[in-house]
Amino acid sequence: MDDRGRVPFALVGVVLLVTATAVGATLATRDTTTGTNAADRAADRALAGARVALERATIEASAASAANPVVTPADTPYGRALREDSAFRDALALRVYAAARAAFADLNARHGDATARVALDVIDGPNDARRAIRAVEIGEVRPGRVCVTVRNATLTVTENGETVGVRERAVSVVVDTPVLALHDRTASFAARVDRGVVDGYGLARETTLRLTPYTAARGLAQYAGAPIANVLANRHVEVAANDGLLAVLRATFGRASNPSEAAVGRAYALTGVTDALAVTRSSARARATRILDSMNATPAQPPPDPTAESSLTPAAAADSALLDALDGGLKSGLADAYRVDARRLVRVTRTAHRADAATPPANWTRRATDTASETAVTAAPARPVDAPRDFTVLETIDRRVTVTRTTRTSWTNGSAVRTLSSVERSTYHVSVALAARPALLDGVPARPVDALDERVTAAVRRALLPDGADALAANAVTGAVGALAETVAVAPPSALRERAARSLGRTRNRVANTSTAVRVSGASVLASSPVAALARTLAADRGRLLDAPAHYESLAERALVVSRARYVDRTLALVRDRAADSAGVRGALRDTVTRLGGWIPTGATTRETPETVVSSVSASPRYLSLVDTEALAARNVNVFSLPYGDAADTVVDAAFDGGKRAVRLATAADLLAAAPDRVPDLAAAVRAETARVRERFASVVADRTRLDPDAAERAVSRASARWQTDAARARAATNGSLAAAVVAASDTHGTERVVLTAALRAESRALARSDGGGVSEDVVRAARQTARSELTAALGRASTNRVRRALGGRLAALPAGLPVVPLPGFWYATVNAWTVSVRGGYERVAITGGALPPGFDVGAYEYVREDAAVSFDVDGDGRPETLGRNTRIEFSFDTVVVAAVPPGPRGVGDTDGNADERSPGW
């Protein structure tokens, strides 16, 4: 009896079966009731006993199958009877059949002179085993309850010693056993921990989700100056994998191993994470915010906030769009702003009508008719005219129109002809109104205009009254003309372009200062587009940049807003184009991560909430340590590491554009600054290329200003004189400093200065991203080798903590990590990646759940996964047959962890000379 006073059904069935058998002997001595068939009564009792026996057989088979599950069939006669894809269920069915056959053999039901027995065929070989498996059907009603049916059971009934019936019957019972649920959940757990990171939820993703914020935090601390030489170490991988296993256990079984949770908490504390008690309850991302407080390295300065952000601005796009506007787009915008929708409104009212008709003589015949009309137009008093909504009436014209119609008819009586005249006179009032409104333009705020000047009225009058008002009024009374709608182009004032150019210069500065904060975590850098976010920020700020008033004082004020709108939209289009370029860069990085076997987290991972029958989970060992090579092994490789040890030559070469046929002037300048006394040929080449840049700047000045070529060259020379060395002058030519100095030296003003500033900034950016034709690979090869030798020697003799002092300022040319630079002006982060490989397994995993009825050795079902052979006596000969193997739960996966920091020379990455870290068991 359980704690609620209920007797388990299985026990009741057993008691009833024994009682029924004993009472049956007594009842068999009595006369049967009239009309009752003794054979049927015996058969019913036999089937009832068989159901009770089948229930107990199922419980026994379930407990045995859970304790020793067949995961893979053995290559033995009976093992080959199991199907590869359903080995556990087939082995369970075989156990149920064997246990039921043995239980049926002990049953003998009687009623009167009738006896009934239920029997199953013997298993005498692998073919019989296959038949037995097919005869048993096991289906899960719900987790913790199954329906078991054994088909082809033989029911034999005898009466007075003679067989009166033999037929096949199916015996079915519903049994409370969680064996299928425990097996399926454990199989799901085994699949999840061994699932690839790109294939879905599992240990690989849980480990990645833990390593990503941890690595990001350490990378930011390194960027801030903390002496962290190994951003991601295998000790971090060990803890993250164990914590990930706990998460997969909870997601699969609804609970995890308490000893394992405690062990993981201690491991987190030992690796530098505070609040060990919370690590098993809070998310990995929440834990990451506390990592910096107890970093396992002493920071040289306070580490940055893990949510550190850098700024991204559209300055380059703003200059490019400004040049487009000043080179032609502005003229088109001003012309569009001065287009008006014009309406000619005509209203005709007849004010008088008189007809004087002549009476023809009686009995005369009409011979001919001639009609003549005469129209007279004179001025008339004005009448009000209602203009359409949003239109302004520019001019009204009122005319009195008199139309006289004279009809002359000749009549004859055969000998004489008489001509009679009839006169019809109509008088009309014709009102004509000319109205207009600014033409609606896409993307331009629609606002009323306070006044449309005479320039607009004259243009509308020319378009809508080409023949004059009197001609229009005369034609209107006959219906020859009427209302008319046209778009009329009005010539903008010549002085308006200067005002618009100055307005665009101010708007350019506001656009260039528009920025968006860029979060520098690896996941956000690769999973979202900072440049697209900048485009969204710029679009949201569009109204402020246009600065449109509530109403326009004139078309000129509207034209300034139109020019700003066209300019902002052009800038926005360029930023969106560069967002596509940025997406290409990020796509290439993601492709690299994918090729390396990685997965980029883009949000919360999907975890199901199981309907569980599990009461406890235990795993051995409770914590998988890299010290135990059978339990866990790990390897992590830093993809873009600082050039220490075996990576020195490769990265030094890359730092100076190794392999390119032409070297950018900025790169050559950096190399010249690193070793100015030992590379005279490079110095000469840089001087020559810088002179070519100055010539290009002088050409721009001459083209964009009123200065002649000689004056333009002198302005560029004056501007260049402030830099004293070849390297400094070359850097100024490509970083925008020389452009600003030339503008100041050119003594330009107004529109000219705006145009020159934009043109020189664009020229500087073009130089920064193009290969310099004057500094060839042949010239810099010897200089690069000189720098390579010096840098490599410095790397070799300097310890990790002294590298920055050994390299000095030249370390800026050797950042750890990969700059994310889709186009100049859009460097928003430096990223690095680590490929992580992990393999391991548990010696034993035990999942308990459900309760066995009294009479069994244990109180609950225990499903165990461990490395062991599985055998049991299938044919009843007393010797167990090998069916298959139980296997321990093992896993192996690869992933990639990405970290990112703001732009800057330090970058992020391992700097300890060991880019490939392997645990002892790898």
GROMACS .gro file of N, CA and C in nm, residues 348-462:
model
  345
  348VAL      N    1  -1.840   8.026  -6.651
  348VAL     CA    2  -1.917   8.102  -6.749
  348VAL      C    3  -2.062   8.110  -6.700
  349THR      N    4  -2.114   8.234  -6.690
  349THR     CA    5  -2.253   8.254  -6.647
  349THR      C    6  -2.325   8.341  -6.752
  350ARG      N    7  -2.438   8.293  -6.807
  350ARG     CA    8  -2.515   8.374  -6.902
  350ARG      C    9  -2.602   8.470  -6.822
  351THR      N   10  -2.588   8.599  -6.849
  351THR     CA   11  -2.660   8.699  -6.772
  351THR      C   12  -2.781   8.756  -6.846
  352ALA      N   13  -2.787   8.747  -6.977
  352ALA     CA   14  -2.901   8.802  -7.053
  352ALA      C   15  -2.915   8.727  -7.185
  353HIS      N   16  -3.037   8.723  -7.232
  353HIS     CA   17  -3.062   8.656  -7.360
  353HIS      C   18  -3.189   8.716  -7.423
  354ARG      N   19  -3.181   8.757  -7.550
  354ARG     CA   20  -3.297   8.811  -7.622
  354ARG      C   21  -3.294   8.762  -7.766
  355ALA      N   22  -3.416   8.723  -7.816
  355ALA     CA   23  -3.427   8.674  -7.953
  355ALA      C   24  -3.539   8.750  -8.025
  356ASP      N   25  -3.509   8.818  -8.136
  356ASP     CA   26  -3.608   8.888  -8.220
  356ASP      C   27  -3.616   8.812  -8.351
  357ALA      N   28  -3.727   8.737  -8.371
  357ALA     CA   29  -3.741   8.652  -8.490
  357ALA      C   30  -3.842   8.713  -8.586
  358ALA      N   31  -3.811   8.718  -8.715
  358ALA     CA   32  -3.903   8.768  -8.819
  358ALA      C   33  -4.002   8.659  -8.859
  359THR      N   34  -4.128   8.704  -8.890
  359THR     CA   35  -4.233   8.608  -8.929
  359THR      C   36  -4.239   8.598  -9.080
  360PRO      N   37  -4.223   8.480  -9.138
  360PRO     CA   38  -4.224   8.467  -9.285
  360PRO      C   39  -4.368   8.484  -9.339
  361PRO      N   40  -4.381   8.533  -9.466
  361PRO     CA   41  -4.514   8.544  -9.528
  361PRO      C   42  -4.580   8.407  -9.540
  362ALA      N   43  -4.714   8.411  -9.535
  362ALA     CA   44  -4.789   8.286  -9.545
  362ALA      C   45  -4.776   8.227  -9.685
  363ASN      N   46  -4.759   8.105  -9.689
  363ASN     CA   47  -4.754   8.026  -9.812
  363ASN      C   48  -4.632   8.056  -9.898
  364TRP      N   49  -4.530   8.118  -9.836
  364TRP     CA   50  -4.405   8.138  -9.908
  364TRP      C   51  -4.309   8.021  -9.878
  365THR      N   52  -4.218   8.002  -9.965
  365THR     CA   53  -4.123   7.890  -9.951
  365THR      C   54  -3.984   7.945  -9.922
  366ARG      N   55  -3.915   7.880  -9.817
  366ARG     CA   56  -3.779   7.924  -9.782
  366ARG      C   57  -3.683   7.886  -9.893
  367ARG      N   58  -3.609   7.986  -9.930
  367ARG     CA   59  -3.517   7.965 -10.041
  367ARG      C   60  -3.372   7.944  -9.993
  368ALA      N   61  -3.322   8.026  -9.897
  368ALA     CA   62  -3.183   8.016  -9.848
  368ALA      C   63  -3.174   8.082  -9.711
  369THR      N   64  -3.072   8.034  -9.632
  369THR     CA   65  -3.049   8.088  -9.498
  369THR      C   66  -2.901   8.118  -9.479
  370ASP      N   67  -2.871   8.233  -9.418
  370ASP     CA   68  -2.733   8.271  -9.392
  370ASP      C   69  -2.723   8.324  -9.249
  371THR      N   70  -2.625   8.272  -9.169
  371THR     CA   71  -2.611   8.311  -9.028
  371THR      C   72  -2.474   8.371  -9.006
  372ALA      N   73  -2.471   8.480  -8.930
  372ALA     CA   74  -2.344   8.546  -8.894
  372ALA      C   75  -2.344   8.575  -8.745
  373SER      N   76  -2.223   8.554  -8.680
  373SER     CA   77  -2.207   8.580  -8.537
  373SER      C   78  -2.104   8.687  -8.514
  374GLU      N   79  -2.127   8.766  -8.407
  374GLU     CA   80  -2.034   8.872  -8.370
  374GLU      C   81  -2.015   8.867  -8.219
  375THR      N   82  -1.886   8.863  -8.172
  375THR     CA   83  -1.856   8.854  -8.030
  375THR      C   84  -1.785   8.980  -7.985
  376ALA      N   85  -1.832   9.035  -7.874
  376ALA     CA   86  -1.771   9.154  -7.817
  376ALA      C   87  -1.729   9.125  -7.674
  377VAL      N   88  -1.602   9.157  -7.640
  377VAL     CA   89  -1.548   9.131  -7.507
  377VAL      C   90  -1.511   9.264  -7.442
  378THR      N   91  -1.566   9.284  -7.321
  378THR     CA   92  -1.534   9.405  -7.245
  378THR      C   93  -1.505   9.367  -7.101
  379ALA      N   94  -1.446   9.457  -7.026
  379ALA     CA   95  -1.416   9.433  -6.884
  379ALA      C   96  -1.545   9.421  -6.805
  380ALA      N   97  -1.536   9.343  -6.695
  380ALA     CA   98  -1.653   9.322  -6.611
  380ALA      C   99  -1.612   9.329  -6.464
  381PRO      N  100  -1.705   9.357  -6.376
  381PRO     CA  101  -1.671   9.359  -6.232
  381PRO      C  102  -1.621   9.222  -6.185
  382ALA      N  103  -1.531   9.225  -6.091
  382ALA     CA  104  -1.471   9.100  -6.042
  382ALA      C  105  -1.572   9.022  -5.958
  383ARG      N  106  -1.562   8.892  -5.969
  383ARG     CA  107  -1.643   8.802  -5.887
  383ARG      C  108  -1.547   8.706  -5.814
  384PRO      N  109  -1.579   8.668  -5.691
  384PRO     CA  110  -1.488   8.576  -5.616
  384PRO      C  111  -1.484   8.437  -5.680
  385VAL      N  112  -1.365   8.373  -5.670
  385VAL     CA  113  -1.345   8.237  -5.723
  385VAL      C  114  -1.282   8.152  -5.612
  386ASP      N  115  -1.338   8.035  -5.586
  386ASP     CA  116  -1.284   7.944  -5.484
  386ASP      C  117  -1.172   7.860  -5.545
  387ALA      N  118  -1.055   7.869  -5.487
  387ALA     CA  119  -0.941   7.791  -5.536
  387ALA      C  120  -0.944   7.652  -5.475
  388PRO      N  121  -0.886   7.553  -5.543
  388PRO     CA  122  -0.876   7.418  -5.484
  388PRO      C  123  -0.795   7.423  -5.355
  389ARG      N  124  -0.812   7.319  -5.276
  389ARG     CA  125  -0.741   7.312  -5.148
  389ARG      C  126  -0.590   7.316  -5.170
  390ASP      N  127  -0.523   7.392  -5.085
  390ASP     CA  128  -0.377   7.409  -5.086
  390ASP      C  129  -0.328   7.496  -5.201
  391PHE      N  130  -0.418   7.545  -5.287
  391PHE     CA  131  -0.377   7.631  -5.399
  391PHE      C  132  -0.394   7.777  -5.359
  392THR      N  133  -0.310   7.862  -5.416
  392THR     CA  134  -0.318   8.006  -5.397
  392THR      C  135  -0.362   8.070  -5.529
  393VAL      N  136  -0.462   8.157  -5.522
  393VAL     CA  137  -0.506   8.229  -5.642
  393VAL      C  138  -0.406   8.339  -5.673
  394LEU      N  139  -0.347   8.330  -5.791
  394LEU     CA  140  -0.246   8.428  -5.831
  394LEU      C  141  -0.309   8.549  -5.899
  395GLU      N  142  -0.412   8.525  -5.977
  395GLU     CA  143  -0.471   8.632  -6.056
  395GLU      C  144  -0.613   8.593  -6.093
  396THR      N  145  -0.704   8.693  -6.096
  396THR     CA  146  -0.841   8.670  -6.144
  396THR      C  147  -0.870   8.766  -6.259
  397ILE      N  148  -0.944   8.721  -6.356
  397ILE     CA  149  -0.978   8.799  -6.475
  397ILE      C  150  -1.128   8.783  -6.499
  398ASP      N  151  -1.202   8.899  -6.513
  398ASP     CA  152  -1.347   8.894  -6.538
  398ASP      C  153  -1.378   8.969  -6.667
  399ARG      N  154  -1.460   8.908  -6.750
  399ARG     CA  155  -1.497   8.967  -6.877
  399ARG      C  156  -1.647   8.951  -6.901
  400ARG      N  157  -1.705   9.061  -6.971
  400ARG     CA  158  -1.842   9.049  -7.022
  400ARG      C  159  -1.831   9.016  -7.170
  401VAL      N  160  -1.894   8.910  -7.209
  401VAL     CA  161  -1.888   8.864  -7.347
  401VAL      C  162  -2.029   8.868  -7.405
  402THR      N  163  -2.047   8.943  -7.514
  402THR     CA  164  -2.178   8.951  -7.582
  402THR      C  165  -2.164   8.884  -7.717
  403VAL      N  166  -2.251   8.789  -7.739
  403VAL     CA  167  -2.251   8.716  -7.866
  403VAL      C  168  -2.382   8.750  -7.939
  404THR      N  169  -2.372   8.812  -8.059
  404THR     CA  170  -2.489   8.847  -8.141
  404THR      C  171  -2.493   8.755  -8.261
  405ARG      N  172  -2.605   8.687  -8.275
  405ARG     CA  173  -2.621   8.589  -8.384
  405ARG      C  174  -2.734   8.640  -8.475
  406THR      N  175  -2.702   8.673  -8.600
  406THR     CA  176  -2.800   8.725  -8.697
  406THR      C  177  -2.821   8.620  -8.805
  407THR      N  178  -2.950   8.586  -8.826
  407THR     CA  179  -2.985   8.486  -8.926
  407THR      C  180  -3.068   8.554  -9.036
  408ARG      N  181  -3.025   8.554  -9.164
  408ARG     CA  182  -3.095   8.611  -9.278
  408ARG      C  183  -3.150   8.498  -9.363
  409THR      N  184  -3.284   8.499  -9.382
  409THR     CA  185  -3.353   8.394  -9.457
  409THR      C  186  -3.428   8.457  -9.576
  410SER      N  187  -3.411   8.399  -9.696
  410SER     CA  188  -3.484   8.447  -9.815
  410SER      C  189  -3.601   8.354  -9.843
  411TRP      N  190  -3.711   8.419  -9.877
  411TRP     CA  191  -3.835   8.345  -9.905
  411TRP      C  192  -3.884   8.381 -10.047
  412THR      N  193  -3.963   8.291 -10.112
  412THR     CA  194  -4.014   8.314 -10.248
  412THR      C  195  -4.154   8.257 -10.260
  413ASN      N  196  -4.235   8.329 -10.345
  413ASN     CA  197  -4.369   8.277 -10.375
  413ASN      C  198  -4.378   8.231 -10.518
  414GLY      N  199  -4.262   8.223 -10.585
  414GLY     CA  200  -4.255   8.179 -10.723
  414GLY      C  201  -4.223   8.291 -10.818
  415SER      N  202  -4.264   8.409 -10.781
  415SER     CA  203  -4.236   8.520 -10.872
  415SER      C  204  -4.158   8.632 -10.804
  416ALA      N  205  -4.161   8.636 -10.670
  416ALA     CA  206  -4.091   8.740 -10.597
  416ALA      C  207  -4.007   8.678 -10.486
  417VAL      N  208  -3.902   8.748 -10.440
  417VAL     CA  209  -3.812   8.703 -10.333
  417VAL      C  210  -3.810   8.810 -10.226
  418ARG      N  211  -3.823   8.768 -10.096
  418ARG     CA  212  -3.818   8.860  -9.983
  418ARG      C  213  -3.718   8.806  -9.880
  419THR      N  214  -3.633   8.892  -9.824
  419THR     CA  215  -3.532   8.852  -9.724
  419THR      C  216  -3.570   8.910  -9.589
  420LEU      N  217  -3.575   8.820  -9.486
  420LEU     CA  218  -3.611   8.859  -9.351
  420LEU      C  219  -3.494   8.830  -9.257
  421SER      N  220  -3.470   8.912  -9.151
  421SER     CA  221  -3.359   8.893  -9.054
  421SER      C  222  -3.413   8.866  -8.915
  422SER      N  223  -3.346   8.762  -8.842
  422SER     CA  224  -3.377   8.732  -8.702
  422SER      C  225  -3.249   8.755  -8.621
  423VAL      N  226  -3.262   8.820  -8.506
  423VAL     CA  227  -3.144   8.854  -8.424
  423VAL      C  228  -3.158   8.789  -8.285
  424GLU      N  229  -3.050   8.713  -8.242
  424GLU     CA  230  -3.044   8.650  -8.108
  424GLU      C  231  -2.919   8.702  -8.037
  425ARG      N  232  -2.938   8.763  -7.918
  425ARG     CA  233  -2.826   8.827  -7.848
  425ARG      C  234  -2.816   8.767  -7.707
  426SER      N  235  -2.694   8.710  -7.672
  426SER     CA  236  -2.668   8.651  -7.539
  426SER      C  237  -2.551   8.723  -7.474
  427THR      N  238  -2.565   8.750  -7.344
  427THR     CA  239  -2.459   8.816  -7.269
  427THR      C  240  -2.410   8.722  -7.158
  428TYR      N  241  -2.275   8.710  -7.144
  428TYR     CA  242  -2.214   8.617  -7.048
  428TYR      C  243  -2.115   8.692  -6.959
  429HIS      N  244  -2.105   8.640  -6.833
  429HIS     CA  245  -1.998   8.685  -6.744
  429HIS      C  246  -1.896   8.569  -6.734
  430VAL      N  247  -1.775   8.593  -6.776
  430VAL     CA  248  -1.669   8.490  -6.774
  430VAL      C  249  -1.567   8.527  -6.666
  431SER      N  250  -1.550   8.435  -6.569
  431SER     CA  251  -1.450   8.453  -6.463
  431SER      C  252  -1.337   8.353  -6.484
  432VAL      N  253  -1.216   8.401  -6.490
  432VAL     CA  254  -1.097   8.316  -6.505
  432VAL      C  255  -1.006   8.340  -6.385
  433ALA      N  256  -0.962   8.231  -6.319
  433ALA     CA  257  -0.869   8.241  -6.207
  433ALA      C  258  -0.747   8.156  -6.235
  434LEU      N  259  -0.630   8.208  -6.207
  434LEU     CA  260  -0.504   8.134  -6.216
  434LEU      C  261  -0.458   8.104  -6.073
  435ALA      N  262  -0.444   7.976  -6.041
  435ALA     CA  263  -0.403   7.933  -5.907
  435ALA      C  264  -0.282   7.842  -5.917
  436ALA      N  265  -0.207   7.832  -5.811
  436ALA     CA  266  -0.087   7.748  -5.812
  436ALA      C  267  -0.053   7.704  -5.670
  437ARG      N  268   0.024   7.599  -5.667
  437ARG     CA  269   0.084   7.552  -5.542
  437ARG      C  270   0.218   7.490  -5.578
  438PRO      N  271   0.313   7.484  -5.484
  438PRO     CA  272   0.440   7.416  -5.514
  438PRO      C  273   0.415   7.269  -5.549
  439ALA      N  274   0.480   7.223  -5.653
  439ALA     CA  275   0.463   7.083  -5.694
  439ALA      C  276   0.510   6.991  -5.581
  440LEU      N  277   0.433   6.887  -5.557
  440LEU     CA  278   0.469   6.792  -5.451
  440LEU      C  279   0.591   6.711  -5.496
  441LEU      N  280   0.686   6.699  -5.408
  441LEU     CA  281   0.809   6.626  -5.438
  441LEU      C  282   0.827   6.514  -5.336
  442ASP      N  283   0.865   6.397  -5.383
  442ASP     CA  284   0.889   6.284  -5.292
  442ASP      C  285   1.002   6.317  -5.195
  443GLY      N  286   0.977   6.290  -5.068
  443GLY     CA  287   1.080   6.308  -4.968
  443GLY      C  288   1.098   6.450  -4.919
  444VAL      N  289   1.014   6.543  -4.967
  444VAL     CA  290   1.025   6.682  -4.924
  444VAL      C  291   0.901   6.716  -4.842
  445PRO      N  292   0.918   6.769  -4.721
  445PRO     CA  293   0.801   6.801  -4.640
  445PRO      C  294   0.708   6.898  -4.712
  446ALA      N  295   0.578   6.862  -4.719
  446ALA     CA  296   0.478   6.948  -4.782
  446ALA      C  297   0.436   7.054  -4.681
  447ARG      N  298   0.465   7.179  -4.713
  447ARG     CA  299   0.430   7.290  -4.625
  447ARG      C  300   0.367   7.400  -4.711
  448PRO      N  301   0.275   7.479  -4.653
  448PRO     CA  302   0.221   7.592  -4.728
  448PRO      C  303   0.329   7.696  -4.752
  449VAL      N  304   0.314   7.770  -4.865
  449VAL     CA  305   0.406   7.879  -4.898
  449VAL      C  306   0.332   8.010  -4.876
  450ASP      N  307   0.393   8.098  -4.798
  450ASP     CA  308   0.325   8.223  -4.764
  450ASP      C  309   0.297   8.308  -4.887
  451ALA      N  310   0.390   8.316  -4.980
  451ALA     CA  311   0.372   8.404  -5.096
  451ALA      C  312   0.441   8.344  -5.217
  452LEU      N  313   0.364   8.349  -5.330
  452LEU     CA  314   0.420   8.312  -5.460
  452LEU      C  315   0.437   8.444  -5.536
  453ASP      N  316   0.560   8.477  -5.570
  453ASP     CA  317   0.589   8.610  -5.622
  453ASP      C  318   0.549   8.625  -5.768
  454GLU      N  319   0.576   8.745  -5.821
  454GLU     CA  320   0.538   8.778  -5.959
  454GLU      C  321   0.608   8.687  -6.060
  455ARG      N  322   0.726   8.636  -6.024
  455ARG     CA  323   0.796   8.544  -6.113
  455ARG      C  324   0.710   8.420  -6.141
  456VAL      N  325   0.642   8.373  -6.036
  456VAL     CA  326   0.554   8.257  -6.052
  456VAL      C  327   0.430   8.296  -6.132
  457THR      N  328   0.371   8.411  -6.100
  457THR     CA  329   0.249   8.454  -6.170
  457THR      C  330   0.274   8.471  -6.319
  458ALA      N  331   0.385   8.531  -6.351
  458ALA     CA  332   0.417   8.553  -6.493
  458ALA      C  333   0.435   8.420  -6.566
  459ALA      N  334   0.505   8.324  -6.501
  459ALA     CA  335   0.526   8.195  -6.566
  459ALA      C  336   0.394   8.120  -6.585
  460VAL      N  337   0.305   8.128  -6.486
  460VAL     CA  338   0.176   8.060  -6.497
  460VAL      C  339   0.089   8.127  -6.602
  461ARG      N  340   0.093   8.263  -6.607
  461ARG     CA  341   0.013   8.334  -6.707
  461ARG      C  342   0.058   8.294  -6.847
  462ARG      N  343   0.189   8.285  -6.869
  462ARG     CA  344   0.238   8.246  -7.002
  462ARG      C  345   0.195   8.105  -7.040
   0.00000   0.00000   0.00000
